[in-house]
mmCIF file with all atom_site columns, C-alpha atoms and ligand atoms in Angstrom:
data_model
loop_
_atom_site.group_PDB
_atom_site.id
_atom_site.type_symbol
_atom_site.label_atom_id
_atom_site.label_alt_id
_atom_site.label_comp_id
_atom_site.label_asym_id
_atom_site.label_entity_id
_atom_site.label_seq_id
_atom_site.pdbx_PDB_ins_code
_atom_site.Cartn_x
_atom_site.Cartn_y
_atom_site.Cartn_z
_atom_site.occupancy
_atom_site.B_iso_or_equiv
_atom_site.pdbx_formal_charge
_atom_site.auth_seq_id
_atom_site.auth_comp_id
_atom_site.auth_asym_id
_atom_site.auth_atom_id
_atom_site.pdbx_PDB_model_num
ATOM   1   C  CA  . MET A 1 1   ? -10.186 -14.413 -15.740 1.00 89.00 ? 1238 MET A CA  1
ATOM   2   C  CA  . HIS A 1 2   ? -13.232 -14.863 -14.405 1.00 92.00 ? 1239 HIS A CA  1
ATOM   3   C  CA  . GLN A 1 3   ? -16.333 -14.066 -16.310 1.00 92.00 ? 1240 GLN A CA  1
ATOM   4   C  CA  . GLY A 1 4   ? -17.646 -11.251 -14.199 1.00 93.00 ? 1241 GLY A CA  1
ATOM   5   C  CA  . VAL A 1 5   ? -14.853 -8.920  -14.766 1.00 95.00 ? 1242 VAL A CA  1
ATOM   6   C  CA  . GLU A 1 6   ? -13.606 -7.045  -17.529 1.00 96.00 ? 1243 GLU A CA  1
ATOM   7   C  CA  . ARG A 1 7   ? -9.422  -6.478  -17.356 1.00 97.00 ? 1244 ARG A CA  1
ATOM   8   C  CA  . VAL A 1 8   ? -7.213  -6.711  -14.730 1.00 98.00 ? 1245 VAL A CA  1
ATOM   9   C  CA  . LEU A 1 9   ? -6.650  -2.874  -13.137 1.00 98.00 ? 1246 LEU A CA  1
ATOM   10  C  CA  . ILE A 1 10  ? -3.494  -3.662  -10.932 1.00 98.00 ? 1247 ILE A CA  1
ATOM   11  C  CA  . SER A 1 11  ? -1.364  -7.615  -11.312 1.00 98.00 ? 1248 SER A CA  1
ATOM   12  C  CA  . ARG A 1 12  ? -0.278  -9.839  -8.437  1.00 98.00 ? 1249 ARG A CA  1
ATOM   13  C  CA  . ALA A 1 13  ? 3.233   -8.533  -9.105  1.00 98.00 ? 1250 ALA A CA  1
ATOM   14  C  CA  . ASP A 1 14  ? 2.507   -4.707  -9.436  1.00 98.00 ? 1251 ASP A CA  1
ATOM   15  C  CA  . ILE A 1 15  ? 0.287   -6.015  -5.639  1.00 98.00 ? 1252 ILE A CA  1
ATOM   16  C  CA  . ASP A 1 16  ? 3.446   -7.713  -4.408  1.00 98.00 ? 1253 ASP A CA  1
ATOM   17  C  CA  . LYS A 1 17  ? 6.156   -4.568  -4.663  1.00 98.00 ? 1254 LYS A CA  1
ATOM   18  C  CA  . LYS A 1 18  ? 3.812   -2.337  -3.431  1.00 98.00 ? 1255 LYS A CA  1
ATOM   19  C  CA  . VAL A 1 19  ? 2.546   -4.342  -0.129  1.00 98.00 ? 1256 VAL A CA  1
ATOM   20  C  CA  . ASN A 1 20  ? 6.589   -4.982  0.646   1.00 98.00 ? 1257 ASN A CA  1
ATOM   21  C  CA  . GLU A 1 21  ? 7.270   -1.152  0.248   1.00 98.00 ? 1258 GLU A CA  1
ATOM   22  C  CA  . MET A 1 22  ? 4.568   -0.020  2.375   1.00 98.00 ? 1259 MET A CA  1
ATOM   23  C  CA  . ALA A 1 23  ? 5.707   -2.832  5.199   1.00 98.00 ? 1260 ALA A CA  1
ATOM   24  C  CA  . LEU A 1 24  ? 9.000   -1.190  4.954   1.00 98.00 ? 1261 LEU A CA  1
ATOM   25  C  CA  . ALA A 1 25  ? 7.735   2.043   5.765   1.00 98.00 ? 1262 ALA A CA  1
ATOM   26  C  CA  . ILE A 1 26  ? 5.494   0.908   8.578   1.00 98.00 ? 1263 ILE A CA  1
ATOM   27  C  CA  . SER A 1 27  ? 8.255   -0.797  10.200  1.00 98.00 ? 1264 SER A CA  1
ATOM   28  C  CA  . GLU A 1 28  ? 10.096  2.077   9.919   1.00 98.00 ? 1265 GLU A CA  1
ATOM   29  C  CA  . GLU A 1 29  ? 7.417   4.066   11.104  1.00 98.00 ? 1266 GLU A CA  1
ATOM   30  C  CA  . TYR A 1 30  ? 6.908   2.130   13.857  1.00 98.00 ? 1267 TYR A CA  1
ATOM   31  C  CA  . HIS A 1 31  ? 10.378  0.943   15.219  1.00 97.00 ? 1268 HIS A CA  1
ATOM   32  C  CA  . GLY A 1 32  ? 10.626  0.675   18.999  1.00 96.00 ? 1269 GLY A CA  1
ATOM   33  C  CA  . LYS A 1 33  ? 6.760   1.308   19.354  1.00 97.00 ? 1270 LYS A CA  1
ATOM   34  C  CA  . ASN A 1 34  ? 4.425   -1.553  20.340  1.00 93.00 ? 1271 ASN A CA  1
ATOM   35  C  CA  . LEU A 1 35  ? 2.118   -1.119  17.462  1.00 98.00 ? 1272 LEU A CA  1
ATOM   36  C  CA  . LEU A 1 36  ? -1.314  -2.700  17.019  1.00 98.00 ? 1273 LEU A CA  1
ATOM   37  C  CA  . ILE A 1 37  ? -2.952  -3.691  13.595  1.00 98.00 ? 1274 ILE A CA  1
ATOM   38  C  CA  . VAL A 1 38  ? -6.299  -3.096  13.497  1.00 98.00 ? 1275 VAL A CA  1
ATOM   39  C  CA  . GLY A 1 39  ? -8.427  -4.891  10.378  1.00 98.00 ? 1276 GLY A CA  1
ATOM   40  C  CA  . ILE A 1 40  ? -11.392 -3.899  9.053   1.00 97.00 ? 1277 ILE A CA  1
ATOM   41  C  CA  . LEU A 1 41  ? -13.439 -7.063  7.660   1.00 96.00 ? 1278 LEU A CA  1
ATOM   42  C  CA  . LYS A 1 42  ? -13.914 -8.479  5.749   1.00 95.00 ? 1279 LYS A CA  1
ATOM   43  C  CA  . GLY A 1 43  ? -12.360 -6.546  2.816   1.00 96.00 ? 1280 GLY A CA  1
ATOM   44  C  CA  . ALA A 1 44  ? -8.770  -5.827  3.985   1.00 98.00 ? 1281 ALA A CA  1
ATOM   45  C  CA  . MET A 1 45  ? -8.563  -9.575  4.966   1.00 97.00 ? 1282 MET A CA  1
ATOM   46  C  CA  . ILE A 1 46  ? -6.259  -10.585 1.971   1.00 98.00 ? 1283 ILE A CA  1
ATOM   47  C  CA  . PHE A 1 47  ? -4.349  -7.353  2.018   1.00 98.00 ? 1284 PHE A CA  1
ATOM   48  C  CA  . MET A 1 48  ? -3.701  -7.247  5.707   1.00 98.00 ? 1285 MET A CA  1
ATOM   49  C  CA  . ALA A 1 49  ? -2.483  -10.753 5.281   1.00 98.00 ? 1286 ALA A CA  1
ATOM   50  C  CA  . ASP A 1 50  ? 0.055   -10.030 3.068   1.00 98.00 ? 1287 ASP A CA  1
ATOM   51  C  CA  . LEU A 1 51  ? 1.275   -7.222  4.825   1.00 98.00 ? 1288 LEU A CA  1
ATOM   52  C  CA  . VAL A 1 52  ? 1.902   -8.260  7.966   1.00 98.00 ? 1289 VAL A CA  1
ATOM   53  C  CA  . ARG A 1 53  ? 3.975   -10.641 6.997   1.00 98.00 ? 1290 ARG A CA  1
ATOM   54  C  CA  . ALA A 1 54  ? 6.109   -8.467  5.297   1.00 98.00 ? 1291 ALA A CA  1
ATOM   55  C  CA  . ILE A 1 55  ? 6.263   -6.530  8.306   1.00 98.00 ? 1292 ILE A CA  1
ATOM   56  C  CA  . SER A 1 56  ? 9.673   -7.075  10.176  1.00 98.00 ? 1293 SER A CA  1
ATOM   57  C  CA  . ILE A 1 57  ? 8.876   -6.030  14.078  1.00 98.00 ? 1294 ILE A CA  1
ATOM   58  C  CA  . ASP A 1 58  ? 6.815   -6.976  16.712  1.00 97.00 ? 1295 ASP A CA  1
ATOM   59  C  CA  . VAL A 1 59  ? 3.216   -6.392  15.955  1.00 98.00 ? 1296 VAL A CA  1
ATOM   60  C  CA  . GLN A 1 60  ? -0.261  -7.577  17.842  1.00 98.00 ? 1297 GLN A CA  1
ATOM   61  C  CA  . PHE A 1 61  ? -3.385  -7.670  15.619  1.00 96.00 ? 1298 PHE A CA  1
ATOM   62  C  CA  . ASP A 1 62  ? -7.396  -7.098  15.911  1.00 98.00 ? 1299 ASP A CA  1
ATOM   63  C  CA  . PHE A 1 63  ? -10.281 -6.773  14.112  1.00 98.00 ? 1300 PHE A CA  1
ATOM   64  C  CA  . MET A 1 64  ? -13.481 -4.981  13.679  1.00 97.00 ? 1301 MET A CA  1
ATOM   65  C  CA  . ALA A 1 65  ? -16.292 -5.530  11.297  1.00 95.00 ? 1302 ALA A CA  1
ATOM   66  C  CA  . VAL A 1 66  ? -18.524 -2.527  10.027  1.00 91.00 ? 1303 VAL A CA  1
ATOM   67  C  CA  . SER A 1 67  ? -21.464 -1.632  8.257   1.00 85.00 ? 1304 SER A CA  1
ATOM   68  C  CA  . SER A 1 68  ? -22.461 1.335   7.039   1.00 74.00 ? 1305 SER A CA  1
ATOM   69  C  CA  . TYR A 1 69  ? -26.516 2.107   7.132   1.00 66.00 ? 1306 TYR A CA  1
ATOM   70  C  CA  . GLY A 1 70  ? -28.301 2.680   3.701   1.00 58.00 ? 1307 GLY A CA  1
ATOM   71  C  CA  . SER A 1 71  ? -28.459 1.006   0.611   1.00 56.00 ? 1308 SER A CA  1
ATOM   72  C  CA  . SER A 1 72  ? -25.618 -0.949  -0.065  1.00 55.00 ? 1309 SER A CA  1
ATOM   73  C  CA  . SER A 1 73  ? -23.632 1.053   -3.060  1.00 55.00 ? 1310 SER A CA  1
ATOM   74  C  CA  . LYS A 1 74  ? -23.888 4.629   -1.574  1.00 60.00 ? 1311 LYS A CA  1
ATOM   75  C  CA  . SER A 1 75  ? -22.706 5.165   1.962   1.00 61.00 ? 1312 SER A CA  1
ATOM   76  C  CA  . THR A 1 76  ? -24.257 7.220   4.479   1.00 66.00 ? 1313 THR A CA  1
ATOM   77  C  CA  . GLY A 1 77  ? -21.506 7.743   7.066   1.00 70.00 ? 1314 GLY A CA  1
ATOM   78  C  CA  . VAL A 1 78  ? -22.746 6.241   9.556   1.00 79.00 ? 1315 VAL A CA  1
ATOM   79  C  CA  . VAL A 1 79  ? -21.469 3.106   10.897  1.00 84.00 ? 1316 VAL A CA  1
ATOM   80  C  CA  . ARG A 1 80  ? -22.996 0.250   12.474  1.00 89.00 ? 1317 ARG A CA  1
ATOM   81  C  CA  . ILE A 1 81  ? -19.967 -2.085  14.857  1.00 92.00 ? 1318 ILE A CA  1
ATOM   82  C  CA  . ILE A 1 82  ? -21.121 -5.613  14.119  1.00 94.00 ? 1319 ILE A CA  1
ATOM   83  C  CA  . LYS A 1 83  ? -17.413 -6.993  15.807  1.00 96.00 ? 1320 LYS A CA  1
ATOM   84  C  CA  . ASP A 1 84  ? -16.026 -4.884  18.182  1.00 97.00 ? 1321 ASP A CA  1
ATOM   85  C  CA  . LEU A 1 85  ? -11.991 -5.155  19.082  1.00 98.00 ? 1322 LEU A CA  1
ATOM   86  C  CA  . ASP A 1 86  ? -10.876 -8.334  21.530  1.00 97.00 ? 1323 ASP A CA  1
ATOM   87  C  CA  . GLN A 1 87  ? -8.946  -5.562  23.359  1.00 95.00 ? 1324 GLN A CA  1
ATOM   88  C  CA  . ASN A 1 88  ? -8.288  -1.913  25.092  1.00 97.00 ? 1325 ASN A CA  1
ATOM   89  C  CA  . ILE A 1 89  ? -6.943  0.536   22.866  1.00 98.00 ? 1326 ILE A CA  1
ATOM   90  C  CA  . GLN A 1 90  ? -6.210  3.117   25.578  1.00 98.00 ? 1327 GLN A CA  1
ATOM   91  C  CA  . GLY A 1 91  ? -2.426  4.184   24.701  1.00 98.00 ? 1328 GLY A CA  1
ATOM   92  C  CA  . ARG A 1 92  ? -1.490  2.005   21.866  1.00 98.00 ? 1329 ARG A CA  1
ATOM   93  C  CA  . HIS A 1 93  ? -0.552  2.990   18.705  1.00 98.00 ? 1330 HIS A CA  1
ATOM   94  C  CA  . ILE A 1 94  ? -3.103  1.818   16.411  1.00 98.00 ? 1331 ILE A CA  1
ATOM   95  C  CA  . LEU A 1 95  ? -2.888  1.608   12.386  1.00 98.00 ? 1332 LEU A CA  1
ATOM   96  C  CA  . VAL A 1 96  ? -6.148  0.647   11.142  1.00 98.00 ? 1333 VAL A CA  1
ATOM   97  C  CA  . VAL A 1 97  ? -5.439  -1.366  7.423   1.00 98.00 ? 1334 VAL A CA  1
ATOM   98  C  CA  . GLU A 1 98  ? -8.658  -0.845  4.889   1.00 98.00 ? 1335 GLU A CA  1
ATOM   99  C  CA  . ASP A 1 99  ? -8.826  -1.558  1.601   1.00 98.00 ? 1336 ASP A CA  1
ATOM   100 C  CA  . ILE A 1 100 ? -9.933  1.263   0.173   1.00 97.00 ? 1337 ILE A CA  1
ATOM   101 C  CA  . VAL A 1 101 ? -10.947 4.401   0.922   1.00 97.00 ? 1338 VAL A CA  1
ATOM   102 C  CA  . ASP A 1 102 ? -13.656 5.880   -1.321  1.00 95.00 ? 1339 ASP A CA  1
ATOM   103 C  CA  . THR A 1 103 ? -16.335 8.979   0.098   1.00 94.00 ? 1340 THR A CA  1
ATOM   104 C  CA  . GLY A 1 104 ? -14.213 8.267   3.397   1.00 94.00 ? 1341 GLY A CA  1
ATOM   105 C  CA  . LEU A 1 105 ? -17.718 8.333   5.137   1.00 92.00 ? 1342 LEU A CA  1
ATOM   106 C  CA  . THR A 1 106 ? -16.439 4.358   6.976   1.00 92.00 ? 1343 THR A CA  1
ATOM   107 C  CA  . LEU A 1 107 ? -13.382 5.610   8.186   1.00 94.00 ? 1344 LEU A CA  1
ATOM   108 C  CA  . ASN A 1 108 ? -14.222 8.960   9.017   1.00 94.00 ? 1345 ASN A CA  1
ATOM   109 C  CA  . TYR A 1 109 ? -16.906 7.924   11.427  1.00 92.00 ? 1346 TYR A CA  1
ATOM   110 C  CA  . LEU A 1 110 ? -14.657 4.592   12.676  1.00 94.00 ? 1347 LEU A CA  1
ATOM   111 C  CA  . LEU A 1 111 ? -11.722 6.986   13.474  1.00 95.00 ? 1348 LEU A CA  1
ATOM   112 C  CA  . ASP A 1 112 ? -14.011 9.195   15.683  1.00 94.00 ? 1349 ASP A CA  1
ATOM   113 C  CA  . ILE A 1 113 ? -15.137 6.024   17.180  1.00 95.00 ? 1350 ILE A CA  1
ATOM   114 C  CA  . LEU A 1 114 ? -11.426 5.046   18.479  1.00 97.00 ? 1351 LEU A CA  1
ATOM   115 C  CA  . LYS A 1 115 ? -10.336 8.193   19.168  1.00 98.00 ? 1352 LYS A CA  1
ATOM   116 C  CA  . ALA A 1 116 ? -12.657 8.524   21.766  1.00 98.00 ? 1353 ALA A CA  1
ATOM   117 C  CA  . ARG A 1 117 ? -10.790 5.296   23.576  1.00 98.00 ? 1354 ARG A CA  1
ATOM   118 C  CA  . GLU A 1 118 ? -8.121  7.500   23.455  1.00 98.00 ? 1355 GLU A CA  1
ATOM   119 C  CA  . PRO A 1 119 ? -5.075  5.684   21.829  1.00 98.00 ? 1356 PRO A CA  1
ATOM   120 C  CA  . ALA A 1 120 ? -1.747  6.944   22.198  1.00 98.00 ? 1357 ALA A CA  1
ATOM   121 C  CA  . SER A 1 121 ? -1.816  7.545   17.480  1.00 98.00 ? 1358 SER A CA  1
ATOM   122 C  CA  . VAL A 1 122 ? -4.314  6.342   15.127  1.00 98.00 ? 1359 VAL A CA  1
ATOM   123 C  CA  . ARG A 1 123 ? -3.529  5.907   11.406  1.00 98.00 ? 1360 ARG A CA  1
ATOM   124 C  CA  . ILE A 1 124 ? -4.946  4.926   8.618   1.00 98.00 ? 1361 ILE A CA  1
ATOM   125 C  CA  . CYS A 1 125 ? -3.306  2.091   5.649   1.00 98.00 ? 1362 CYS A CA  1
ATOM   126 C  CA  . ALA A 1 126 ? -5.500  1.768   2.842   1.00 98.00 ? 1363 ALA A CA  1
ATOM   127 C  CA  . LEU A 1 127 ? -4.574  -0.608  -0.205  1.00 98.00 ? 1364 LEU A CA  1
ATOM   128 C  CA  . LEU A 1 128 ? -6.568  1.687   -2.789  1.00 98.00 ? 1365 LEU A CA  1
ATOM   129 C  CA  . ASP A 1 129 ? -7.458  4.961   -3.039  1.00 98.00 ? 1366 ASP A CA  1
ATOM   130 C  CA  . LYS A 1 130 ? -10.212 7.066   -4.660  1.00 97.00 ? 1367 LYS A CA  1
ATOM   131 C  CA  . PRO A 1 131 ? -9.658  10.864  -4.479  1.00 95.00 ? 1368 PRO A CA  1
ATOM   132 C  CA  . SER A 1 132 ? -12.200 11.451  -6.718  1.00 95.00 ? 1369 SER A CA  1
ATOM   133 C  CA  . ARG A 1 133 ? -14.821 10.439  -4.938  1.00 93.00 ? 1370 ARG A CA  1
ATOM   134 C  CA  . ARG A 1 134 ? -13.821 12.053  -1.489  1.00 94.00 ? 1371 ARG A CA  1
ATOM   135 C  CA  . GLU A 1 135 ? -16.804 13.391  0.300   1.00 94.00 ? 1372 GLU A CA  1
ATOM   136 C  CA  . VAL A 1 136 ? -15.061 13.915  4.100   1.00 95.00 ? 1373 VAL A CA  1
ATOM   137 C  CA  . LYS A 1 137 ? -11.377 14.493  4.212   1.00 95.00 ? 1374 LYS A CA  1
ATOM   138 C  CA  . VAL A 1 138 ? -9.574  11.328  6.026   1.00 95.00 ? 1375 VAL A CA  1
ATOM   139 C  CA  . PRO A 1 139 ? -6.206  11.383  6.154   1.00 95.00 ? 1376 PRO A CA  1
ATOM   140 C  CA  . VAL A 1 140 ? -4.547  8.147   4.493   1.00 97.00 ? 1377 VAL A CA  1
ATOM   141 C  CA  . ASP A 1 141 ? -0.911  8.405   6.389   1.00 98.00 ? 1378 ASP A CA  1
ATOM   142 C  CA  . PHE A 1 142 ? -0.079  4.626   4.038   1.00 98.00 ? 1379 PHE A CA  1
ATOM   143 C  CA  . ASN A 1 143 ? -1.749  4.116   0.355   1.00 98.00 ? 1380 ASN A CA  1
ATOM   144 C  CA  . GLY A 1 144 ? -0.826  1.934   -2.005  1.00 98.00 ? 1381 GLY A CA  1
ATOM   145 C  CA  . PHE A 1 145 ? -2.556  2.877   -5.253  1.00 98.00 ? 1382 PHE A CA  1
ATOM   146 C  CA  . SER A 1 146 ? -4.913  5.506   -5.978  1.00 98.00 ? 1383 SER A CA  1
ATOM   147 C  CA  . ILE A 1 147 ? -7.335  4.471   -8.850  1.00 98.00 ? 1384 ILE A CA  1
ATOM   148 C  CA  . PRO A 1 148 ? -10.059 6.246   -10.506 1.00 96.00 ? 1385 PRO A CA  1
ATOM   149 C  CA  . ASP A 1 149 ? -13.691 6.167   -10.403 1.00 95.00 ? 1386 ASP A CA  1
ATOM   150 C  CA  . GLU A 1 150 ? -14.088 2.630   -11.292 1.00 95.00 ? 1387 GLU A CA  1
ATOM   151 C  CA  . PHE A 1 151 ? -15.486 -0.304  -9.435  1.00 95.00 ? 1388 PHE A CA  1
ATOM   152 C  CA  . VAL A 1 152 ? -13.306 -2.562  -8.561  1.00 97.00 ? 1389 VAL A CA  1
ATOM   153 C  CA  . VAL A 1 153 ? -12.945 -6.200  -6.936  1.00 97.00 ? 1390 VAL A CA  1
ATOM   154 C  CA  . GLY A 1 154 ? -10.622 -8.844  -5.879  1.00 98.00 ? 1391 GLY A CA  1
ATOM   155 C  CA  . TYR A 1 155 ? -7.741  -9.891  -3.482  1.00 98.00 ? 1392 TYR A CA  1
ATOM   156 C  CA  . GLY A 1 156 ? -10.174 -8.905  -0.669  1.00 98.00 ? 1393 GLY A CA  1
ATOM   157 C  CA  . LEU A 1 157 ? -12.788 -6.468  -2.278  1.00 97.00 ? 1394 LEU A CA  1
ATOM   158 C  CA  . ASP A 1 158 ? -16.228 -7.983  -3.619  1.00 96.00 ? 1395 ASP A CA  1
ATOM   159 C  CA  . TYR A 1 159 ? -19.372 -6.909  -5.360  1.00 95.00 ? 1396 TYR A CA  1
ATOM   160 C  CA  . ASN A 1 160 ? -22.215 -8.654  -3.376  1.00 94.00 ? 1397 ASN A CA  1
ATOM   161 C  CA  . GLU A 1 161 ? -19.489 -10.654 -1.083  1.00 94.00 ? 1398 GLU A CA  1
ATOM   162 C  CA  . MET A 1 162 ? -18.324 -12.184 -4.365  1.00 96.00 ? 1399 MET A CA  1
ATOM   163 C  CA  . TYR A 1 163 ? -15.070 -12.277 -5.903  1.00 97.00 ? 1400 TYR A CA  1
ATOM   164 C  CA  . ARG A 1 164 ? -13.174 -11.416 -2.634  1.00 98.00 ? 1401 ARG A CA  1
ATOM   165 C  CA  . ASN A 1 165 ? -10.214 -14.573 -3.209  1.00 98.00 ? 1402 ASN A CA  1
ATOM   166 C  CA  . LEU A 1 166 ? -9.152  -13.352 -6.937  1.00 98.00 ? 1403 LEU A CA  1
ATOM   167 C  CA  . PRO A 1 167 ? -5.953  -12.777 -7.018  1.00 98.00 ? 1404 PRO A CA  1
ATOM   168 C  CA  . GLU A 1 168 ? -5.742  -9.535  -8.843  1.00 98.00 ? 1405 GLU A CA  1
ATOM   169 C  CA  . ILE A 1 169 ? -7.952  -6.542  -8.732  1.00 98.00 ? 1406 ILE A CA  1
ATOM   170 C  CA  . TYR A 1 170 ? -9.842  -6.052  -11.430 1.00 98.00 ? 1407 TYR A CA  1
ATOM   171 C  CA  . VAL A 1 171 ? -12.359 -3.743  -13.240 1.00 97.00 ? 1408 VAL A CA  1
ATOM   172 C  CA  . LEU A 1 172 ? -15.500 -5.176  -12.847 1.00 96.00 ? 1409 LEU A CA  1
ATOM   173 C  CA  . LYS A 1 173 ? -17.644 -5.744  -15.983 1.00 95.00 ? 1410 LYS A CA  1
ATOM   174 C  CA  . GLN A 1 174 ? -20.537 -3.439  -16.280 1.00 89.00 ? 1411 GLN A CA  1
ATOM   175 C  CA  . GLU A 1 175 ? -23.346 -5.938  -16.993 1.00 90.00 ? 1412 GLU A CA  1
ATOM   176 C  CA  . VAL A 1 176 ? -23.004 -7.478  -13.556 1.00 89.00 ? 1413 VAL A CA  1
ATOM   177 C  CA  . TYR A 1 177 ? -23.240 -4.338  -11.622 1.00 78.00 ? 1414 TYR A CA  1
ATOM   178 C  CA  . LYS A 1 178 ? -26.748 -3.381  -13.836 1.00 74.00 ? 1415 LYS A CA  1
ATOM   179 C  CA  . ILE A 1 179 ? -28.207 -7.655  -13.264 1.00 63.00 ? 1416 ILE A CA  1
ATOM   180 C  CA  . THR A 1 180 ? -27.773 -7.375  -9.688  1.00 56.00 ? 1417 THR A CA  1
ATOM   181 C  CA  . LYS A 1 181 ? -28.365 -4.040  -9.035  1.00 49.00 ? 1418 LYS A CA  1
HETATM 182 P  P1  . IMP B 2 .   ? -16.593 4.972   1.842   1.00 62.80 ? 938  IMP B P1  1
HETATM 183 O  O1  . IMP B 2 .   ? -17.333 5.322   3.250   1.00 62.80 ? 938  IMP B O1  1
HETATM 184 O  O2  . IMP B 2 .   ? -17.205 5.136   0.735   1.00 62.80 ? 938  IMP B O2  1
HETATM 185 O  O3  . IMP B 2 .   ? -15.104 5.414   1.958   1.00 62.80 ? 938  IMP B O3  1
HETATM 186 O  O4  . IMP B 2 .   ? -16.769 3.214   1.774   1.00 62.80 ? 938  IMP B O4  1
HETATM 187 C  C1  . IMP B 2 .   ? -15.365 2.691   1.898   1.00 62.80 ? 938  IMP B C1  1
HETATM 188 C  C2  . IMP B 2 .   ? -15.935 1.302   1.687   1.00 62.80 ? 938  IMP B C2  1
HETATM 189 O  O5  . IMP B 2 .   ? -16.554 0.917   0.493   1.00 62.80 ? 938  IMP B O5  1
HETATM 190 C  C3  . IMP B 2 .   ? -14.837 0.463   1.482   1.00 62.80 ? 938  IMP B C3  1
HETATM 191 O  O6  . IMP B 2 .   ? -14.740 -0.295  2.940   1.00 62.80 ? 938  IMP B O6  1
HETATM 192 C  C4  . IMP B 2 .   ? -15.342 -0.917  0.761   1.00 62.80 ? 938  IMP B C4  1
HETATM 193 O  O7  . IMP B 2 .   ? -15.960 -1.773  1.278   1.00 62.80 ? 938  IMP B O7  1
HETATM 194 C  C5  . IMP B 2 .   ? -16.566 -0.163  -0.498  1.00 62.80 ? 938  IMP B C5  1
HETATM 195 N  N1  . IMP B 2 .   ? -16.092 0.060   -1.432  1.00 62.80 ? 938  IMP B N1  1
HETATM 196 C  C6  . IMP B 2 .   ? -15.878 1.363   -2.020  1.00 62.80 ? 938  IMP B C6  1
HETATM 197 N  N2  . IMP B 2 .   ? -15.128 1.581   -3.354  1.00 62.80 ? 938  IMP B N2  1
HETATM 198 C  C7  . IMP B 2 .   ? -15.347 -0.344  -3.728  1.00 62.80 ? 938  IMP B C7  1
HETATM 199 C  C8  . IMP B 2 .   ? -15.042 -0.610  -4.933  1.00 62.80 ? 938  IMP B C8  1
HETATM 200 O  O8  . IMP B 2 .   ? -14.427 -0.275  -6.062  1.00 62.80 ? 938  IMP B O8  1
HETATM 201 N  N3  . IMP B 2 .   ? -14.734 -1.974  -5.266  1.00 62.80 ? 938  IMP B N3  1
HETATM 202 C  C9  . IMP B 2 .   ? -15.922 -2.965  -3.889  1.00 62.80 ? 938  IMP B C9  1
HETATM 203 N  N4  . IMP B 2 .   ? -15.793 -1.898  -2.431  1.00 62.80 ? 938  IMP B N4  1
HETATM 204 C  C10 . IMP B 2 .   ? -15.656 -0.613  -2.811  1.00 62.80 ? 938  IMP B C10 1
HETATM 205 MG MG1 . MG  B 3 .   ? -15.024 -2.570  3.297   1.00 62.80 ? 939  MG  B MG1 1
#
């Protein structure tokens, strides 16, 4: 295991199983519809890559990159769009794919931005959810795992842009947190 992490929280096998279940649910839900999957960079990249390959219906995808104003560890709820969608989403069915919903502030803001563009529908798919940290209500339509309030990395999730490439989901060591804070 990488020296920066304390323990595995969710194993590869459990991630794979869950991602396949989510892909099945999405394939059934959007059967016969023209789905546009919107991945939120960079955290959702690994999850989305596995998810879309397990989806059995035709889909298109696009990406957005956002950054929240304020310090890196505290979300302010105001989001700056760093990379916008390439396409017009008016009348489209949109599924936003996120790595983790924490306070909910980022997704809440993003949802408002997307809804203003008049899509046919917008729903959320998030691999991880920390319900105990929620500050604003956001509807997570497809949720993978609900986890306790611990800082996790791996499988796309980072701490200071590190650890995204680790294959499982881990709890970060407390020391790493303290040194770089
Ligand atoms: P929210 O606005 O507080 O819901 O922020 C969600 C974003 O915070 C996610 O997209 C992640 O980038 C980041 N985040 C929240 N919790 C964690 C974590 O445990 N590990 C890594 N990133 C996290
Ligand atoms: Mg993120």
